[in-house]
PDB file of C-alpha atoms and ligand atoms in Angstrom:
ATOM      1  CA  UNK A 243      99.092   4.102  19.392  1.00 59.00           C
ATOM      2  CA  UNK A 244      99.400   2.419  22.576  1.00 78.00           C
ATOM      3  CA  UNK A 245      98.156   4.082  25.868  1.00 95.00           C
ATOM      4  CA  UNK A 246     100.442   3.553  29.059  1.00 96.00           C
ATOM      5  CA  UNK A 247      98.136   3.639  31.308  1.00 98.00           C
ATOM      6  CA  UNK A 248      99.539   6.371  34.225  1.00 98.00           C
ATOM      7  CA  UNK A 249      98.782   6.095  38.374  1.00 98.00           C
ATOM      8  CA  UNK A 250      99.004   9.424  39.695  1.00 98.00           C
ATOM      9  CA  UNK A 251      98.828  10.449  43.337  1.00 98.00           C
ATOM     10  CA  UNK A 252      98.301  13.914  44.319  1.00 98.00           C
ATOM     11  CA  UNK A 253      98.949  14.597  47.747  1.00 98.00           C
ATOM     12  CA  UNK A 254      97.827  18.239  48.158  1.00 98.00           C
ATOM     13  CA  UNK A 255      99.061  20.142  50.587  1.00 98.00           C
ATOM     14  CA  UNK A 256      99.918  17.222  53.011  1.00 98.00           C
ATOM     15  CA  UNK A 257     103.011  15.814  53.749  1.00 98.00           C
ATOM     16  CA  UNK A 258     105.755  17.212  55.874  1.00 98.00           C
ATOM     17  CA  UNK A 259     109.373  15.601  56.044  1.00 98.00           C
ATOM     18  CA  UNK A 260     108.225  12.483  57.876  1.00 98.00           C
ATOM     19  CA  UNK A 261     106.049  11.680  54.622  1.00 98.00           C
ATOM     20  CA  UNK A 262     108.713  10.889  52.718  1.00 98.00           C
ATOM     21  CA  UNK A 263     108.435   6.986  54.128  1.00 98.00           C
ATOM     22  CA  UNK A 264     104.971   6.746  52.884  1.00 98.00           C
ATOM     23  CA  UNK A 265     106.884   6.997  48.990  1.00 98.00           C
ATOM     24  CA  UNK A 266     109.454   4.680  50.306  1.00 98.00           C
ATOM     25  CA  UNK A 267     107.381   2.110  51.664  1.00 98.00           C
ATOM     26  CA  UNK A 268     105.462   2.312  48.241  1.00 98.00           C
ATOM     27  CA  UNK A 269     108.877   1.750  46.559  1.00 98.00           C
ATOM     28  CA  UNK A 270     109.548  -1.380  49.227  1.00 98.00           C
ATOM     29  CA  UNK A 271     106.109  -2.749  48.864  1.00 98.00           C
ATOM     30  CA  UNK A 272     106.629  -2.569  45.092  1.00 98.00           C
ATOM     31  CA  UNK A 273     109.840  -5.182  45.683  1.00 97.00           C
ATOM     32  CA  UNK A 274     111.944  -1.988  44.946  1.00 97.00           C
ATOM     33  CA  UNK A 275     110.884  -1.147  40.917  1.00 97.00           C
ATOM     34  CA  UNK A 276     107.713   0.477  39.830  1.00 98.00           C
ATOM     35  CA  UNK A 277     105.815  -2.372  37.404  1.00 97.00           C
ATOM     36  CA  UNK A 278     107.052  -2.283  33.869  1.00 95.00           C
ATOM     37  CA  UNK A 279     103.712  -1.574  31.816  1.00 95.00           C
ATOM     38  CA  UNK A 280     102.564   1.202  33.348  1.00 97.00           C
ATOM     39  CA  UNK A 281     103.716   4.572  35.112  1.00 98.00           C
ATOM     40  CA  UNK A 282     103.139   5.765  38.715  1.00 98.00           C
ATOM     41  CA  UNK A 283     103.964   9.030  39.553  1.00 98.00           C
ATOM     42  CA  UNK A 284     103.170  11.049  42.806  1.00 99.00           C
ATOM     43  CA  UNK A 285     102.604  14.698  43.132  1.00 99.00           C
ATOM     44  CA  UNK A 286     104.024  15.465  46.965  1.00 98.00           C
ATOM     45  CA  UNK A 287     104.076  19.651  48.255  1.00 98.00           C
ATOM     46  CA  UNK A 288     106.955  21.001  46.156  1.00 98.00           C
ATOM     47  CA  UNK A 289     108.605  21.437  49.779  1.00 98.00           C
ATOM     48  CA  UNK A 290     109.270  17.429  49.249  1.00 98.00           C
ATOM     49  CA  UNK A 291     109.719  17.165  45.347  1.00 98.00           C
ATOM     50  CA  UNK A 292     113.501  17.204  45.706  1.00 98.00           C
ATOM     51  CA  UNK A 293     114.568  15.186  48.377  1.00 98.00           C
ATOM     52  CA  UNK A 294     111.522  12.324  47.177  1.00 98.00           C
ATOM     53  CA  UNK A 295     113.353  12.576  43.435  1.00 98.00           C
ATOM     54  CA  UNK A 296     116.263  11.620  45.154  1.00 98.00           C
ATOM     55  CA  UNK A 297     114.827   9.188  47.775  1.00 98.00           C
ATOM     56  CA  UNK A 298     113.052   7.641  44.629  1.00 98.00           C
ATOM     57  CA  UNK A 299     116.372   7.088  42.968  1.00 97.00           C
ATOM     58  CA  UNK A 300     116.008   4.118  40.005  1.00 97.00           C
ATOM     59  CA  UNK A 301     113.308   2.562  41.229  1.00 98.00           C
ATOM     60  CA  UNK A 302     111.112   3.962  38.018  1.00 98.00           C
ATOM     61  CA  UNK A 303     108.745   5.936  40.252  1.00 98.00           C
ATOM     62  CA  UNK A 304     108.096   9.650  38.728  1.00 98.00           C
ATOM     63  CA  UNK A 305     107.509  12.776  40.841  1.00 98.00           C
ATOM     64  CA  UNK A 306     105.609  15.757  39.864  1.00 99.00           C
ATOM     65  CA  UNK A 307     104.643  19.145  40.716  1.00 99.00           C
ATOM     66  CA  UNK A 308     100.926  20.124  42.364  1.00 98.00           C
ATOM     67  CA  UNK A 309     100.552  23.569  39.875  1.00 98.00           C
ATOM     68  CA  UNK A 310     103.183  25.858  38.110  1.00 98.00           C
ATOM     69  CA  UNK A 311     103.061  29.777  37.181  1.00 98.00           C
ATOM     70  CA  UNK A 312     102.953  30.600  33.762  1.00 98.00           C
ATOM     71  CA  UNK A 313     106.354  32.484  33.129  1.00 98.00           C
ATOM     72  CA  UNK A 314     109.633  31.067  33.764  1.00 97.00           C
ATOM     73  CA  UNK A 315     110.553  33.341  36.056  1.00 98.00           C
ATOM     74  CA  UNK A 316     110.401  36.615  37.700  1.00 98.00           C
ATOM     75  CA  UNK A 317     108.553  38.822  40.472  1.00 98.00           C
ATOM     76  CA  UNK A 318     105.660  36.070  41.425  1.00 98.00           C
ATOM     77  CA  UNK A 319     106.171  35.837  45.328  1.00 98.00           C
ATOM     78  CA  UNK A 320     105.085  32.510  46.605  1.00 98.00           C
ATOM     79  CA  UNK A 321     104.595  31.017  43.148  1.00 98.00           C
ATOM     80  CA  UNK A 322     107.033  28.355  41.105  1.00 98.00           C
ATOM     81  CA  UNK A 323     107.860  27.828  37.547  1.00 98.00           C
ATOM     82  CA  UNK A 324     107.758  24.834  35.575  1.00 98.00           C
ATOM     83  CA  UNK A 325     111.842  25.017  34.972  1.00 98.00           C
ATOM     84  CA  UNK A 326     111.957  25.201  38.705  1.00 98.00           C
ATOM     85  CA  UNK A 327     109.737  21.592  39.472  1.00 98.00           C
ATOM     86  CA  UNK A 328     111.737  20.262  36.467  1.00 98.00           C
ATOM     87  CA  UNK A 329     115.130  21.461  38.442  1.00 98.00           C
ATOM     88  CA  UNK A 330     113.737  19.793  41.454  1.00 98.00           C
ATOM     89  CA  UNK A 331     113.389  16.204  39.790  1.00 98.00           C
ATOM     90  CA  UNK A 332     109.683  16.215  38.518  1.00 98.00           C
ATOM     91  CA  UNK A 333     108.641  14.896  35.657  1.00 98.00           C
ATOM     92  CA  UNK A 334     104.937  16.054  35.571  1.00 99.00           C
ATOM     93  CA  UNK A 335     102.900  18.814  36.504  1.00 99.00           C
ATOM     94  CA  UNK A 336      99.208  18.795  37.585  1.00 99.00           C
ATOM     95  CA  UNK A 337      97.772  22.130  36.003  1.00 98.00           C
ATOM     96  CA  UNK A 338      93.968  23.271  36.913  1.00 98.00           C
ATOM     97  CA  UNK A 339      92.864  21.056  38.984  1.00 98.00           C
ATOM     98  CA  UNK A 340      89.387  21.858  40.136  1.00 98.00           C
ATOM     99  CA  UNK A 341      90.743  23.169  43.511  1.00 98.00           C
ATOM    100  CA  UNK A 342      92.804  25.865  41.845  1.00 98.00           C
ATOM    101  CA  UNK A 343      90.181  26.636  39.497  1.00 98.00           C
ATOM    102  CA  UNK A 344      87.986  27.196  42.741  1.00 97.00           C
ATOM    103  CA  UNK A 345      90.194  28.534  45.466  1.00 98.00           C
ATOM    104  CA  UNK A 346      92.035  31.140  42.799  1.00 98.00           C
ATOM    105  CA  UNK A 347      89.836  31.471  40.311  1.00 98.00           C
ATOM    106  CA  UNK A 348      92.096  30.039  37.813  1.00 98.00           C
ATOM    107  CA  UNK A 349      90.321  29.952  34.170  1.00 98.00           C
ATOM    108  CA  UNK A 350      90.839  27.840  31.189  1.00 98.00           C
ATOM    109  CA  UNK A 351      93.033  30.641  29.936  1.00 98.00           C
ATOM    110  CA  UNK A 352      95.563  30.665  32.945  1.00 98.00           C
ATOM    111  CA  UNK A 353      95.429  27.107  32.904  1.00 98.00           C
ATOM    112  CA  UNK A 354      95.936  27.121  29.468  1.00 98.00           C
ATOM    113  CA  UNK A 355      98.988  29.403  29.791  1.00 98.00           C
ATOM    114  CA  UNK A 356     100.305  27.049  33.005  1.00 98.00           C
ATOM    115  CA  UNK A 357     100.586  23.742  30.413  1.00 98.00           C
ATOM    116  CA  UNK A 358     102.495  25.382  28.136  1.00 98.00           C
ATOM    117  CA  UNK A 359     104.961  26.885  30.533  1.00 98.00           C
ATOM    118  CA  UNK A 360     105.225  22.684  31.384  1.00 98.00           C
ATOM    119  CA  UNK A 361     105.353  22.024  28.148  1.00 98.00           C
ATOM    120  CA  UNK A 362     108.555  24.701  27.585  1.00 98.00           C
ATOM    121  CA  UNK A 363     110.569  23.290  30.446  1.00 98.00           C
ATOM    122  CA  UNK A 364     109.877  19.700  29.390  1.00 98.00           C
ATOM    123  CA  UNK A 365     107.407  18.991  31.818  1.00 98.00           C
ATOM    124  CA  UNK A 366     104.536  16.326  31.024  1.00 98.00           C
ATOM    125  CA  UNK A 367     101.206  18.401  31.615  1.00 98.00           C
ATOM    126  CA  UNK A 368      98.075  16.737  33.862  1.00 99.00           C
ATOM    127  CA  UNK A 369      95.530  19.453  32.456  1.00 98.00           C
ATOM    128  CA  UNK A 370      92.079  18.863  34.846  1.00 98.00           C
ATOM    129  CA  UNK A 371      88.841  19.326  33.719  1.00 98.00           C
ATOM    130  CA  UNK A 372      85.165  18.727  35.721  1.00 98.00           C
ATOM    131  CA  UNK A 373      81.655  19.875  36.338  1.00 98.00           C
ATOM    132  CA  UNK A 374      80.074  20.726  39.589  1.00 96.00           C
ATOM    133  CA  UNK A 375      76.861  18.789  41.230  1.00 94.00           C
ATOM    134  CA  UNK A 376      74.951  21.777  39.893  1.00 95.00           C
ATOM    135  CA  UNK A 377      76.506  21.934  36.533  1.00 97.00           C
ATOM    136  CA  UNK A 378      75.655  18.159  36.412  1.00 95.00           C
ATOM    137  CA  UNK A 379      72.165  18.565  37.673  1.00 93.00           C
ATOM    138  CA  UNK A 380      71.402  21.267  35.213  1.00 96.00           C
ATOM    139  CA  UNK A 381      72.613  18.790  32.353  1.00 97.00           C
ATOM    140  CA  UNK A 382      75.397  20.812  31.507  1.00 98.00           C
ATOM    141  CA  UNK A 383      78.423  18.329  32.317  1.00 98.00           C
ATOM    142  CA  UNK A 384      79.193  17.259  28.672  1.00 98.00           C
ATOM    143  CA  UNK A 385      79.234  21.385  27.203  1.00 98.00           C
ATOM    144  CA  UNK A 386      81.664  22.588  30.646  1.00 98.00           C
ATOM    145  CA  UNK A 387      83.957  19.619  30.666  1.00 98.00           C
ATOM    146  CA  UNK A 388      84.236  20.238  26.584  1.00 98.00           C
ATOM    147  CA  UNK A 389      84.433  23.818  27.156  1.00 98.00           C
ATOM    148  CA  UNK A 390      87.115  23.113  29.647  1.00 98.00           C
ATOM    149  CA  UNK A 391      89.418  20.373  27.038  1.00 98.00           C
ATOM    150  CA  UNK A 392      89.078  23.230  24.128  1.00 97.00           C
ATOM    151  CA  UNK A 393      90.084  26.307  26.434  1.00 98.00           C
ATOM    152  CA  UNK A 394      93.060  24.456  29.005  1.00 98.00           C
ATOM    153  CA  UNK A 395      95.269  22.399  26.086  1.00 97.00           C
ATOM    154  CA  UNK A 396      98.098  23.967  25.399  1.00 97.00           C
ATOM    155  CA  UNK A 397      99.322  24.990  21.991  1.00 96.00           C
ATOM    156  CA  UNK A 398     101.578  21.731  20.555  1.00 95.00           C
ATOM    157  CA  UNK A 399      99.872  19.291  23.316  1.00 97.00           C
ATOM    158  CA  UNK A 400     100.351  15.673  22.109  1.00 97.00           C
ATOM    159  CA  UNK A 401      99.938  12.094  23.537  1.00 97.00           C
ATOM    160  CA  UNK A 402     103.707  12.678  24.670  1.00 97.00           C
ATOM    161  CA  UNK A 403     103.262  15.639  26.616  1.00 98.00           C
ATOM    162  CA  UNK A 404      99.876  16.228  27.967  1.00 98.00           C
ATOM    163  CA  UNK A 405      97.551  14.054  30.042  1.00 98.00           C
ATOM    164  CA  UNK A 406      93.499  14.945  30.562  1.00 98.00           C
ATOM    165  CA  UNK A 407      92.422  14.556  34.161  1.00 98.00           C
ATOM    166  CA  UNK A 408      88.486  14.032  34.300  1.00 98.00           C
ATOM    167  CA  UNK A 409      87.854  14.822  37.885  1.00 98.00           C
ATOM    168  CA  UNK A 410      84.025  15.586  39.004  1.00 97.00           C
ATOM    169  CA  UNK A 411      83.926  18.209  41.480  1.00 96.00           C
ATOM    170  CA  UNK A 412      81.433  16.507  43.372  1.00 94.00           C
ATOM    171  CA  UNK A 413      83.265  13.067  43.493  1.00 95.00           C
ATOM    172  CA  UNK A 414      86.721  14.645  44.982  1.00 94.00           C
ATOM    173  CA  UNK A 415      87.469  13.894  48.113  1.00 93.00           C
ATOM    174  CA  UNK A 416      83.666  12.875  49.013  1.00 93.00           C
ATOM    175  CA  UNK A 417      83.925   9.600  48.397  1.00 91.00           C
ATOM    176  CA  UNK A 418      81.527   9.679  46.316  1.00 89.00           C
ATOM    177  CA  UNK A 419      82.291   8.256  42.512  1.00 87.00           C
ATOM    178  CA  UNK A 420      80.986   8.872  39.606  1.00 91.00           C
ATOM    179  CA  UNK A 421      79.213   5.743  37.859  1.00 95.00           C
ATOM    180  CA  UNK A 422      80.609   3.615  35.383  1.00 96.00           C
ATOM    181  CA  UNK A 423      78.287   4.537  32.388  1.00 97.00           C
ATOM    182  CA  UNK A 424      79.013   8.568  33.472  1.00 96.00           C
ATOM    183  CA  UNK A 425      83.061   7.964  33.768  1.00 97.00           C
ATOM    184  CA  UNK A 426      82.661   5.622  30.093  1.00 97.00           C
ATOM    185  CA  UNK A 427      80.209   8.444  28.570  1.00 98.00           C
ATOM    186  CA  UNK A 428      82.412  11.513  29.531  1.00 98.00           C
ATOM    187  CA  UNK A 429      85.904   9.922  28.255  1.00 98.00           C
ATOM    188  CA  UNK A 430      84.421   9.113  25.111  1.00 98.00           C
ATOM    189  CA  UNK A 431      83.131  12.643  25.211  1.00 98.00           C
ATOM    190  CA  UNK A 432      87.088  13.849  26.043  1.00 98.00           C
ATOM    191  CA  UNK A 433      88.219  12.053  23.544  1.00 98.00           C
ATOM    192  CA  UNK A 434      86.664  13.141  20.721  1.00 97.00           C
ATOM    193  CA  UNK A 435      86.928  16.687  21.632  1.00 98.00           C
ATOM    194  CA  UNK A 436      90.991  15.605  21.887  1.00 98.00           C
ATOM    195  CA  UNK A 437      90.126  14.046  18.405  1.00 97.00           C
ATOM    196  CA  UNK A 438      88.609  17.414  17.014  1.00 96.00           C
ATOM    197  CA  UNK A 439      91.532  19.540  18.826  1.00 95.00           C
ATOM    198  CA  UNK A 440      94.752  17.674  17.612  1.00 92.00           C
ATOM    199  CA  UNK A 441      93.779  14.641  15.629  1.00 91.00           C
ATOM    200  CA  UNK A 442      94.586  11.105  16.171  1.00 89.00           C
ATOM    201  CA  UNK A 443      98.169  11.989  17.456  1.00 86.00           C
ATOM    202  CA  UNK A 444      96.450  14.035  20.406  1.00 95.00           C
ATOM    203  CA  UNK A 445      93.165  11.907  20.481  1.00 96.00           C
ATOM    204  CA  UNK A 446      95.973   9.065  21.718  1.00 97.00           C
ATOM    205  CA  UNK A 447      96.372  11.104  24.990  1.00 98.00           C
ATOM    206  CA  UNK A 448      95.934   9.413  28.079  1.00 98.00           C
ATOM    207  CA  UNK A 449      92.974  10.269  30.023  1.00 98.00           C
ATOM    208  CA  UNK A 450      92.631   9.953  33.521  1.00 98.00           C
ATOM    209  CA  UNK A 451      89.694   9.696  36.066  1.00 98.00           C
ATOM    210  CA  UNK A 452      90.193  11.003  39.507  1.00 97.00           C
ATOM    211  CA  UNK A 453      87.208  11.359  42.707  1.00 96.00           C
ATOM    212  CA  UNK A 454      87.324   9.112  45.626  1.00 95.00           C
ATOM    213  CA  UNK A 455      89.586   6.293  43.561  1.00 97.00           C
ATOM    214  CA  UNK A 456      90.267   3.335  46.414  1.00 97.00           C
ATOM    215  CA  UNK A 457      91.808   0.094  46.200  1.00 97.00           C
ATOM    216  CA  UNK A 458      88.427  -1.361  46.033  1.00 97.00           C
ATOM    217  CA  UNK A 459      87.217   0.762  42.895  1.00 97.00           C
ATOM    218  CA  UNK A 460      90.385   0.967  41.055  1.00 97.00           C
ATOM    219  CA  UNK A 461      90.196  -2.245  38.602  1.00 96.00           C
ATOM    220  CA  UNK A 462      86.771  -1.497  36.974  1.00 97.00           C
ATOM    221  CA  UNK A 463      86.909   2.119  36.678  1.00 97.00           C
ATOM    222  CA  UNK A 464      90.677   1.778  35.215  1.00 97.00           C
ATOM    223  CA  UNK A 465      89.505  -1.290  32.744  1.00 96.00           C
ATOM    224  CA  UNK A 466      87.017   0.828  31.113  1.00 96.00           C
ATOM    225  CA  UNK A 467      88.436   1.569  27.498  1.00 93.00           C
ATOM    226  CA  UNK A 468      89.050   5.338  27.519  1.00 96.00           C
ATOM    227  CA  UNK A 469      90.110   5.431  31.304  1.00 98.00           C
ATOM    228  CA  UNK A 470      93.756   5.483  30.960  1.00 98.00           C
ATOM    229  CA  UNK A 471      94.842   5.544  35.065  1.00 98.00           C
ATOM    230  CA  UNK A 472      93.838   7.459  37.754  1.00 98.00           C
ATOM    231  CA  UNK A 473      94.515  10.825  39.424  1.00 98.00           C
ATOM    232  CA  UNK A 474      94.398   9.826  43.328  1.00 98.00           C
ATOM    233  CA  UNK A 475      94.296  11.988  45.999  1.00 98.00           C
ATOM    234  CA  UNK A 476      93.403  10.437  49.642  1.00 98.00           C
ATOM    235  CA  UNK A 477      94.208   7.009  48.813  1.00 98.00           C
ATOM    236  CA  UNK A 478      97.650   7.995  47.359  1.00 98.00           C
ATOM    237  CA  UNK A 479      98.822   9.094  50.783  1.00 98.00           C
ATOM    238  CA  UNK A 480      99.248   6.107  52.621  1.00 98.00           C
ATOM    239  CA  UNK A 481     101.424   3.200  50.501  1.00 98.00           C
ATOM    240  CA  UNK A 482      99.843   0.956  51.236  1.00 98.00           C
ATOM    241  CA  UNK A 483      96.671   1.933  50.007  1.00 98.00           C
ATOM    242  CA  UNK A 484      98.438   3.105  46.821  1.00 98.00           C
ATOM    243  CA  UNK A 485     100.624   0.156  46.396  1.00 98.00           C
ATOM    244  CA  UNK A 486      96.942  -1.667  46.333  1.00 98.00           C
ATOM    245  CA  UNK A 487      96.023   0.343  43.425  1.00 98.00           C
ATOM    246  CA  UNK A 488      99.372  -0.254  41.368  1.00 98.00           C
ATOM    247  CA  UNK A 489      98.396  -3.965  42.562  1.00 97.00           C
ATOM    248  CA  UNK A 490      94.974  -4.466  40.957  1.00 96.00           C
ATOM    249  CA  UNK A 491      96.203  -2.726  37.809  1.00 96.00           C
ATOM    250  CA  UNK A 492      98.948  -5.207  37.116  1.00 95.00           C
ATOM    251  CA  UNK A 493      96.414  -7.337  35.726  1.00 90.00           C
ATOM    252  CA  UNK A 494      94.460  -4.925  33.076  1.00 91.00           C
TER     253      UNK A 494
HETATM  254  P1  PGA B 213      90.406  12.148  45.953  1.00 80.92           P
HETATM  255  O1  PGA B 213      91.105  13.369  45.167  1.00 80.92           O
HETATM  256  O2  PGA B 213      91.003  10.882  45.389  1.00 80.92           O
HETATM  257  O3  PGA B 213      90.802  12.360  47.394  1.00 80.92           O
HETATM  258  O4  PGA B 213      88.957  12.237  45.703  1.00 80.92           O
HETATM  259  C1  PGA B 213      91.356  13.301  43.790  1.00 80.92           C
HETATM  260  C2  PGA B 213      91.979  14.597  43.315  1.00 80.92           C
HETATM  261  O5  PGA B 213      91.511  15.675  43.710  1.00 80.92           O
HETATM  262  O6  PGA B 213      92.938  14.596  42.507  1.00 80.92           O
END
């Protein structure tokens, strides 16, 4: 099976109404359609998801949600459901990436849980997985990032509805990026374990690498044969940096 390769920005929690022109520009700089043979999507605050679904009209650009709870509904102050990002015009939703997993303690169980509440609302779940410098350092990157795939897929993931997220801790944000042998190695390593989980239907799941991806670093790390796209965060937020990464993936 093919992969479509996917361009994902995550904005985090930045962004306030006046963001809204950076996804516009994007949109203009992209002569007003997202390219054909791949898929961009960007993850803005959920304050933003509905009026950027609508700003984004038919230009092909998806929208997604940041995190989700695990029910559908109920007495969760401050949280959302899945059905409720869906409602809003997203199309995706990031689950368990490494800064929930640190700042809540969210565990491959909960995260687990989170992509299959996406899954029941028709989401397509990002699941993210990643070591820490010390979990790296100790040799232990391959055994946590596996331990990570087997725990956080959902039950019925497929190439259709769930995307892998390989995101070293140490490499968000810092600008620092993993190397190409360590991104190549660790893919492969994702999947097989996809391989072992779900067979070839699931093994066909796109797998993205995210850490300090920049216009500059994009084309080799994406042309590497089990890199599927990228999960951006800083670059993402300014278009034109972003529109430079759709850019030098046109030609892979
Ligand atoms: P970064 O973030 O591109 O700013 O390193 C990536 C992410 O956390 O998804």
């Amino acid at each position: 099976m093919e992969r479509r390769m996917l361009i994902a920005g995550n904005w985090k929690m930045n962004g306030l109404q006046s963001a809204r022109k950076e996804a516009a520009a994007l949109i203009a700089l992209q002569g007003g359609n997202m390219p054909g043979q791949f898929d961009v999507l960007i993850c803005p605050p959920a304050t933003l998801l509905a009026d950027m679904a609508r700003d984004a009209g038919s230009s092909g650009l998806y929208l997604g949600g940041q995190d989700c709870h695990s029910e559908d509904h109920g007495a969760h102050t401050g949280d959302i459901a899945a059905a409720m990002l869906k409602d809003a015009g997203a199309g995706y939703v990031i689950v368990g990436h490494s800064e929930r997993r640190t700042d809540y303690g969210e565990g491959d169980a909960q995260v687990k849980a989170k992509a299959e509440a996406a899954l029941v609302a028709g989401l397509i779940a990002i699941v993210c997985v990643g070591e820490t410098l010390a979990e790296r350092e100790a040799g232990q990157a391959f055994a946590v990032v596996g331990k990570q795939v087997e725990g956080s897929l959902p039950v019925g993931a497929s190439a259709k509805n769930c995307v892998l997220a390989y995101e070293p801790v140490w490499a968000i944000g810092t600008g620092k990026v993993a190397t190409l042998e360590d991104i190549a190695s660790m893919h492969a390593h994702i999947r097989g374990k996809l391989k072992t989980a779900g067979g070839a239907a699931l093994a066909a799941a796109r797998i993205l690498y995210g850490g300090s991806v920049k216009p500059s670093n994009a084309e080799q790390i994406f042309s590497m044969e089990d890199v599927d796209g990228g999960l951006i965060g800083g670059a993402s937020l300014q278009a034109t940096d972003f529109s430079a990464i759709i850019d030098v993936s046109k030609s892979l």
